[in-house]
Coordinates of C-alpha atoms and ligand atoms in Angstrom, one line a residue:
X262 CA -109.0 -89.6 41.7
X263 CA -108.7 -92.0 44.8
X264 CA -107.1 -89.3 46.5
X265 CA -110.5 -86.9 46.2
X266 CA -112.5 -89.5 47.2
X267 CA -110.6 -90.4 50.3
X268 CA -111.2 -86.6 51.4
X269 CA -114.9 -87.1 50.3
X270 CA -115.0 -90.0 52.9
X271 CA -113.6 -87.5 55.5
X272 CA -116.2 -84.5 54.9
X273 CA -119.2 -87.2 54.5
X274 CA -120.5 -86.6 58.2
X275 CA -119.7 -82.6 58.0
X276 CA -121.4 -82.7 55.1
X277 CA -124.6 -84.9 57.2
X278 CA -124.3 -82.5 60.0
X279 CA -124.7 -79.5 57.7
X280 CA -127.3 -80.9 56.2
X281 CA -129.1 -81.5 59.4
X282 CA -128.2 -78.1 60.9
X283 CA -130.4 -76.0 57.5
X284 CA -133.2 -78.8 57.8
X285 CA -133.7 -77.4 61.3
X286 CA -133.8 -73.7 60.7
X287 CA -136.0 -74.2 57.4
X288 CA -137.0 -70.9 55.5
X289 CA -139.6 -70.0 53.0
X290 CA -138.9 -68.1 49.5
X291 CA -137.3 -64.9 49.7
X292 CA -136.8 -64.9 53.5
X293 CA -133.6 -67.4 53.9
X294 CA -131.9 -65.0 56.0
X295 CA -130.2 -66.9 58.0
X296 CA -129.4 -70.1 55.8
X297 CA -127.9 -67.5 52.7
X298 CA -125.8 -66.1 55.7
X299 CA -124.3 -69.6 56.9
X300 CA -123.7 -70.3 53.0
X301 CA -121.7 -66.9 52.9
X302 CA -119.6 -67.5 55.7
X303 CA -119.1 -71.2 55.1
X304 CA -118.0 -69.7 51.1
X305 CA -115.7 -66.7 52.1
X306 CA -114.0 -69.4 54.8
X307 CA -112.8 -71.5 51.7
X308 CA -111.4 -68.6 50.5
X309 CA -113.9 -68.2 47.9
X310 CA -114.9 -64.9 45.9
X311 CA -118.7 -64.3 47.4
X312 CA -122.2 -62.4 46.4
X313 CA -125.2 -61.8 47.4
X314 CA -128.0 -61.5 44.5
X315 CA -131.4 -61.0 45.2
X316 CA -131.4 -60.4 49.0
X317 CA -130.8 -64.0 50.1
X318 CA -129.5 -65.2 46.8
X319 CA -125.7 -66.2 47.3
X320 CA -123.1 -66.9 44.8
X321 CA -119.8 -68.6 45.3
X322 CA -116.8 -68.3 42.4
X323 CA -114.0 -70.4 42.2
X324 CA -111.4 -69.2 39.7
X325 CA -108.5 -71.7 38.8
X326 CA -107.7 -69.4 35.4
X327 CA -108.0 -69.8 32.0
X328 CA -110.9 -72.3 30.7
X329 CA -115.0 -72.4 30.6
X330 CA -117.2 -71.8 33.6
X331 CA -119.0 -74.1 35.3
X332 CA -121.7 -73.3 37.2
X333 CA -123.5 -75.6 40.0
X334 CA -126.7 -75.0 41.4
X335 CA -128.5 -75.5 44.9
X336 CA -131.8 -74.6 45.7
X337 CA -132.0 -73.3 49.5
X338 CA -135.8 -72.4 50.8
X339 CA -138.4 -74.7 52.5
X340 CA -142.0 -75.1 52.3
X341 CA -144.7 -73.8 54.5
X342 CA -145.0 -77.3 56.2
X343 CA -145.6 -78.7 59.7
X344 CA -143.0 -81.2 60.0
X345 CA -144.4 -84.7 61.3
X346 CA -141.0 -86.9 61.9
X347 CA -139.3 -87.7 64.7
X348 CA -135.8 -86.9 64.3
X349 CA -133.9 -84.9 66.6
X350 CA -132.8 -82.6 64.0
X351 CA -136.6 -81.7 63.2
X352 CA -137.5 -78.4 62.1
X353 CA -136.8 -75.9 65.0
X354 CA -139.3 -73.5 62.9
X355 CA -143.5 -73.9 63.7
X356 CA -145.4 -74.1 59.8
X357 CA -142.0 -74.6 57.8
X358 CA -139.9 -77.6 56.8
X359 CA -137.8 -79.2 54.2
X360 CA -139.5 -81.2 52.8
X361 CA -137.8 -81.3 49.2
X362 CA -134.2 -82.1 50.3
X363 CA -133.3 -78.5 49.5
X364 CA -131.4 -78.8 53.0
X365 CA -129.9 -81.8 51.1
X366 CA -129.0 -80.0 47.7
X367 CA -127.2 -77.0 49.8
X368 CA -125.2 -79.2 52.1
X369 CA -123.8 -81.0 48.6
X370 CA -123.0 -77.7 47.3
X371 CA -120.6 -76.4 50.5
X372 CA -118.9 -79.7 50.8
X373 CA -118.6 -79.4 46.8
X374 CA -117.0 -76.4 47.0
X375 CA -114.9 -77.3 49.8
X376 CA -113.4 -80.5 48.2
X377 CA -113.2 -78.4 44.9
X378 CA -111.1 -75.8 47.0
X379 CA -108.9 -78.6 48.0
X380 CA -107.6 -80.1 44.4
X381 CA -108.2 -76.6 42.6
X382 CA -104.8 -77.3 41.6
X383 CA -106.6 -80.0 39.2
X384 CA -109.0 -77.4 37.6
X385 CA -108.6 -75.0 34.6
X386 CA -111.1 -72.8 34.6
X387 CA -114.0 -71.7 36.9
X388 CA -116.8 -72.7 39.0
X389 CA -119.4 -70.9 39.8
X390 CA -121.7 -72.3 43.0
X391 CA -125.0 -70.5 42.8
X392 CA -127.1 -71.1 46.0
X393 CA -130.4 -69.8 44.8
X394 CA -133.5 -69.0 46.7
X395 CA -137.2 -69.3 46.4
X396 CA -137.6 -72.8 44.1
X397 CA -140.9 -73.4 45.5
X398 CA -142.3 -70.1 44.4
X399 CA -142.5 -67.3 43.4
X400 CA -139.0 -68.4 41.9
X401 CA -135.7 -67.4 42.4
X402 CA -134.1 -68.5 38.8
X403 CA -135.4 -65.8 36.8
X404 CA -134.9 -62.7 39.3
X405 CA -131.2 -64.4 39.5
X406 CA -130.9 -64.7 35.8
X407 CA -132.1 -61.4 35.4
X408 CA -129.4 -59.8 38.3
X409 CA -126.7 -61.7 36.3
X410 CA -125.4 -64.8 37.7
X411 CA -124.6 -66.3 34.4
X412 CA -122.7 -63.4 33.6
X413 CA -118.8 -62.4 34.6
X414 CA -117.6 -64.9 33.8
X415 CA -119.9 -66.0 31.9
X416 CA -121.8 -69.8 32.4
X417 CA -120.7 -72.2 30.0
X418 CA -122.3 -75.2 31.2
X419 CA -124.4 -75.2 34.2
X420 CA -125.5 -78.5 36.6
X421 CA -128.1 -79.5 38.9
X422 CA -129.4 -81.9 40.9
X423 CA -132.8 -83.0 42.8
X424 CA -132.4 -85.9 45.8
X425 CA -135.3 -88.5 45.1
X426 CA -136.2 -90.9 47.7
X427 CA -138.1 -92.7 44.8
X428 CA -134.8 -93.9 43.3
X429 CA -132.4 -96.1 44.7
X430 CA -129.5 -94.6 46.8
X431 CA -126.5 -95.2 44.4
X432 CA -128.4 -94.3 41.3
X433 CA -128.4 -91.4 39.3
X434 CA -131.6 -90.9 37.3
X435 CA -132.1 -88.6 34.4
X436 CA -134.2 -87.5 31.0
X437 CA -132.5 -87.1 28.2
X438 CA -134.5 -84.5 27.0
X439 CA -137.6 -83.2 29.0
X440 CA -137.1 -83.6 32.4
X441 CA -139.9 -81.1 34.3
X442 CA -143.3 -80.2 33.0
X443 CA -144.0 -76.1 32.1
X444 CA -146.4 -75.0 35.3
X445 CA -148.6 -72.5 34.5
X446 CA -151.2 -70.8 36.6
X447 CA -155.3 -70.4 35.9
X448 CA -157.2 -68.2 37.8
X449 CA -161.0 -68.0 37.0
X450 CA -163.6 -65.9 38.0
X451 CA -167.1 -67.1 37.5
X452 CA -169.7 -64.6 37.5
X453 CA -173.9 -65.0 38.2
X454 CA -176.5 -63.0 39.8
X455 CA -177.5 -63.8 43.1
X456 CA -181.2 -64.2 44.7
X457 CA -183.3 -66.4 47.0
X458 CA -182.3 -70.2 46.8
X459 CA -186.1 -70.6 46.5
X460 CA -186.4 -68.6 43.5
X461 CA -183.2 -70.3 41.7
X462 CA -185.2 -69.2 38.2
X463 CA -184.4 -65.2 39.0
X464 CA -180.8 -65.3 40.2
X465 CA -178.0 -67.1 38.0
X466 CA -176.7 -69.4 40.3
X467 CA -172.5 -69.5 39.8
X468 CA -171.9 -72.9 41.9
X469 CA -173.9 -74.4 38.8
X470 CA -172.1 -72.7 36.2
X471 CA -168.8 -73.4 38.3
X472 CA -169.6 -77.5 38.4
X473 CA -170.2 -77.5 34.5
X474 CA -167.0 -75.3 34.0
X475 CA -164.7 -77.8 36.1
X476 CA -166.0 -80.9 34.4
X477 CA -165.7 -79.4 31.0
X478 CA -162.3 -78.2 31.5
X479 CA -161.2 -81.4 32.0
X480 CA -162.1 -82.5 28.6
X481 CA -160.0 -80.8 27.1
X482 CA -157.3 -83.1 27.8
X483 CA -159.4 -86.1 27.2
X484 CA -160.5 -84.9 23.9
X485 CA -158.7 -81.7 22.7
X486 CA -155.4 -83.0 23.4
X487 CA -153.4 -85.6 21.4
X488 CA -153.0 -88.4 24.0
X489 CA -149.6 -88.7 22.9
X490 CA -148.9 -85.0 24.4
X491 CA -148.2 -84.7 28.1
X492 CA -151.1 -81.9 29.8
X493 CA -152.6 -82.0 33.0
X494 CA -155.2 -79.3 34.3
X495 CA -155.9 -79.4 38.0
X496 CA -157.8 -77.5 39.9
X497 CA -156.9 -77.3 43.0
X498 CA -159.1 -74.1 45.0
X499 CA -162.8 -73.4 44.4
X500 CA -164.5 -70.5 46.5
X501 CA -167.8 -69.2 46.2
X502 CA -171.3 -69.2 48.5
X503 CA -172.5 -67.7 51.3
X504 CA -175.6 -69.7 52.9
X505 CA -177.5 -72.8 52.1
X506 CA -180.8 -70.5 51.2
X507 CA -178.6 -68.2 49.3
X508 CA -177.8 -68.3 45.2
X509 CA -174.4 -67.9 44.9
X510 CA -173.2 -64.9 42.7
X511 CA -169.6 -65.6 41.8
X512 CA -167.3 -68.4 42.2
X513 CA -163.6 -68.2 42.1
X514 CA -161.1 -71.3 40.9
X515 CA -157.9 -71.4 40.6
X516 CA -156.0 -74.1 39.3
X517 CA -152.3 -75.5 37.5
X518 CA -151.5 -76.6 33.9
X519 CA -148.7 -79.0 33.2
X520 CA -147.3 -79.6 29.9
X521 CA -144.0 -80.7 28.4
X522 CA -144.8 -79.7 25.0
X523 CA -144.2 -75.9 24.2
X524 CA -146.6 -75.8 21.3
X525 CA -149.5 -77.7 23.0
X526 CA -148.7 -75.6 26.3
X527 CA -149.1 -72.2 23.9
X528 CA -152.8 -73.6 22.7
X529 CA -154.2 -73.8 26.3
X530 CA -154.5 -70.4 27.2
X531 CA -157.0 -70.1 24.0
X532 CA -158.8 -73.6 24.3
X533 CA -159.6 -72.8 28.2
X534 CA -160.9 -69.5 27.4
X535 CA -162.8 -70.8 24.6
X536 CA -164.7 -73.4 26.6
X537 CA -165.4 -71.0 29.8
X538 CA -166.4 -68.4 27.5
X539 CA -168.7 -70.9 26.1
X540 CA -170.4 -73.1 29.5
X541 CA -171.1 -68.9 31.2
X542 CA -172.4 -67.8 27.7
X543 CA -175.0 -70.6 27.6
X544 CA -175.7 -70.1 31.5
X545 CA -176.4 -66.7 31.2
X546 CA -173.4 -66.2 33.5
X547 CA -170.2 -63.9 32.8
X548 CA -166.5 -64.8 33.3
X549 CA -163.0 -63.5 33.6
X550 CA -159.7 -65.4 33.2
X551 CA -156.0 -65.0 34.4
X552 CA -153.7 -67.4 32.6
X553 CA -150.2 -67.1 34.0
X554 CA -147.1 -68.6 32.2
X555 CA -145.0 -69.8 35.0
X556 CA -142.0 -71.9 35.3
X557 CA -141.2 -73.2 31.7
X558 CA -140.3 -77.1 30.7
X559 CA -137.0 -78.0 31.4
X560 CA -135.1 -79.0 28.7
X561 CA -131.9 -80.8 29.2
X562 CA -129.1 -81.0 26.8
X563 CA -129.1 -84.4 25.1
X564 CA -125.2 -83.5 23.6
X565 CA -123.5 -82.6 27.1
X566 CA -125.0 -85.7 28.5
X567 CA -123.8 -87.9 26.2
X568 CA -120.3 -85.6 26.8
X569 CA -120.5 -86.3 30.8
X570 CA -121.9 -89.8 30.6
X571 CA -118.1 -91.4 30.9
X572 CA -117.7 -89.4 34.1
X573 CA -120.9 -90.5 35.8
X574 CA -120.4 -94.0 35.4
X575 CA -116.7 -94.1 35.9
X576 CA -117.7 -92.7 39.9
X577 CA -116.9 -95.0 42.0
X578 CA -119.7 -94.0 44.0
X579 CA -122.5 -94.3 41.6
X580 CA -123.6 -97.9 40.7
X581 CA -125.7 -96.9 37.3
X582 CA -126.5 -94.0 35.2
X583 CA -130.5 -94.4 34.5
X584 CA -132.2 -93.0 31.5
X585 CA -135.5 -91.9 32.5
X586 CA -137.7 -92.1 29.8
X587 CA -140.8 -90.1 31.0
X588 CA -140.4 -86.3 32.6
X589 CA -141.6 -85.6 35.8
X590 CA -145.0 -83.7 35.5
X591 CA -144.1 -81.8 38.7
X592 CA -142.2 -78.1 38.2
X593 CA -138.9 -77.1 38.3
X594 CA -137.0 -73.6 38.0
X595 CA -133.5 -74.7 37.0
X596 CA -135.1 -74.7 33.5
X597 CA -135.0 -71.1 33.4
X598 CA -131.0 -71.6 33.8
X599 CA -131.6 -74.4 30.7
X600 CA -133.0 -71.5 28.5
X601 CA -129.7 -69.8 28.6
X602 CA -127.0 -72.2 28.7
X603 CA -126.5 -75.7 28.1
X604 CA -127.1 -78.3 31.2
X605 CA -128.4 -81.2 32.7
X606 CA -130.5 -81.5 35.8
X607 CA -130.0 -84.9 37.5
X608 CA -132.0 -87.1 39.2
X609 CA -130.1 -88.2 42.7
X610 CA -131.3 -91.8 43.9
X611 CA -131.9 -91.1 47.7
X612 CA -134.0 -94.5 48.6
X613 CA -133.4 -98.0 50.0
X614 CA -135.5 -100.2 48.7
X615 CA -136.1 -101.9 51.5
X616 CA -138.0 -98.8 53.0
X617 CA -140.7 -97.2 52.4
X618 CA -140.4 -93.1 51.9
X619 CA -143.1 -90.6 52.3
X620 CA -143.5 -88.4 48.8
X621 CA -141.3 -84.8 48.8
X622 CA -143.4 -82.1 50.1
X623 CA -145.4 -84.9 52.5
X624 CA -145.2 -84.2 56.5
X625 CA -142.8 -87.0 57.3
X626 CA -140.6 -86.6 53.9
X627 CA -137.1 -88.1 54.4
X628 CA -134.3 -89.7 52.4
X629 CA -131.5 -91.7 52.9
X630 CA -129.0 -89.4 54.0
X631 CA -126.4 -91.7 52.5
X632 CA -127.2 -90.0 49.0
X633 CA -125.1 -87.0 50.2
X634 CA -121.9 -87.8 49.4
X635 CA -122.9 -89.3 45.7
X636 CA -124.4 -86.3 45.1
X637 CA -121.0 -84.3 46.0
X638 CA -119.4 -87.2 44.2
X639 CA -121.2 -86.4 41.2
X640 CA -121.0 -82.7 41.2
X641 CA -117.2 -83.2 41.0
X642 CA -117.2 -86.0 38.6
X643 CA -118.9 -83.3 36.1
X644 CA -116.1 -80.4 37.3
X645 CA -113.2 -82.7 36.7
X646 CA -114.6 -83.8 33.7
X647 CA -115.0 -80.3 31.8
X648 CA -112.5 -78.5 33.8
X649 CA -109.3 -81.2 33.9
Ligands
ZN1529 ZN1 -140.5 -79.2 46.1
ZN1530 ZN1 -137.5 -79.4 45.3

């Protein structure tokens, strides 16, 4: 064990400089070109068996013989941000920027494999790194899922990780159970007849029908909703006008619905159409409705992390293992991966506490860089422990 983590110690500022090197060349969903190709070449120079999947989709297998699979996952893509810090190793693309720590996530994944590489003689059984595209939408789980990654071999156990600057560097956070709210997407179309703002009586004025809509809607989680059940409705677009004199004949909103609860999440799409149905009918105003299921609640499994929990906190690098007892109401796609095999998505302390961070997805987003290595350290804590 000492002897991996002295190696660890050795690839820690590779693994920082690789890290730096993707947050500068950031790359939206779909389009990471140019990072999936580093993360071939960087795989097929350990000596690895590699694949594309899904145009920038790349998968890494490590085969040591007999014994489960293992598979690791890294998401790789950016977000269409302009980058406000000051580092020197800023984004080197205009509009886009890491601002999840997805630059993070794949640098932990190369130096993974690399240290894996180096004490395969350790290992029986497989690992499978999947480097996976497109987190932030429209989603690169499912199309990944669907090409096969957990097949040949197939995925025993899968892993994951997300850095959080909102936990202390050195801790590992996770939910036992839920971890990520289900995201799903609401599109609505208000329709009303337009006229002369003077003559409001003769037109049927969608802005008005739109206001009642949006405030109603959100009683349905202040009084349709158990409180006990986890659902938030935002909407986040609204559309619709042309001119101060002129009644307004359709209005378009489009908003997200968060829930942790399958059964309350399945009741939504009927309870939202109910009550737009209802506010249009009594405005003489019409209506259509889009309800999207997207990415679902991720579910971890509470057995394998009681299994792993020995070889978290036996890492020398991780101070605690904490149990996290609300999920995050934000989305995540890994619990496509959950759907299919049993895992457990972790929670990577990447904070001092001393500082203060700006939020993932914020302008000036950052972490403490020093969370690199645990997260490595953690990956192959896991590996070692279900392939040794
Ligand atoms: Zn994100
Ligand atoms: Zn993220």
């Amino acid at each position: 064990m000492k002897k991996i983590f002295d190696y660890l110690d050795c690839l820690e500022e590779e693994l920082i400089s690789l890290r730096r090197d993707i947050h500068q060349y950031p790359e939206l969903g779909f389009t990471e070109y140019k990072t999936s190709k580093k993360i071939f070449n960087y795989l097929k120079g350990l000596g690895l068996e590699v694949d594309m999947v899904c145009d920038t989709g790349v998968i890494g297998l490590l085969d040591c013989g007999e014994g489960p699979t293992i598979a690791l996952r890294a998401d790789i893509d950016a977000l269409p941000i302009v980058e406000e810090t000051d580092f020197e190793y800023k984004s080197k693309i205009e509009g886009v920027m890491h601002a999840c720590g997805h630059d993070g996530h794949t640098a932990i994944l190369l130096i993974t494999a690399k240290l894996l590489v180096k004490f395969k003689n350790l290992l029986k059984g497989k690992v499978k790194f999947i480097f996976q595209p497109a987190e932030e939408g429209p989603g690169g789980a499912k199309p990944l899922i669907d090409a096969g990654v957990l097949e040949q071999p197939r995925v025993d156990k899968i892993f994951g990780l997300h850095i959080e600057e909102g936990i202390e560097t050195g801790v590992i956070g996770v939910q036992p159970k839920e971890a990520s709210a289900a995201a799903d997407e609401l599109d609505i179309l208000i329709k009303g007849k337009g006229g002369h703002a003077s003559a409001s009586h003769q037109g049927v004025d969608a802005i008005v029908v739109a206001g009642q809509v949006i405030t109603s809607l959100q009683t349905i989680v202040s009084r349709q909703i158990n409180p006990h059940s986890r659902v938030v409705i935002s909407l986040g677009k609204i559309k619709g006008g042309y001119k101060r004199n002129v009644i307004a004949d359709k209005v378009e909103i489009s908003g997200t619905v968060r829930t942790t609860n399958p059964e309350v999440r399945r009741t939504l799409p009927k309870r939202i159409e109910e009550l737009v149905r209802g506010v249009t009918l009594s405005q003489r105003a019409d209506y259509s409705l889009d309800y999207n299921f997207g990415y679902p609640v991720l579910l971890n499994s509470t057995t394998l992390l009681k299994e792993v929990e020995d070889d978290i906190v036996s890492n020398p690098l991780i101070n605690r293992l904490k149990y996290l007892s609300l999920p995050s109401m934000g989305a995540e796609d890994f619990a496509y991966y959950l759907k299919k095999v049993p895992g457990v998505f972790f929670r990577l302390g990447a904070g001092e506490s001393s500082r203060d961070y700006y939020p993932g997805h914020h302008p000036k987003f950052t972490f403490d860089e020093r969370a690199l290595k645990i997260g490595v350290g953690l990956f192959v804590s896991l590996v070692l422990g279900q392939l040794d």
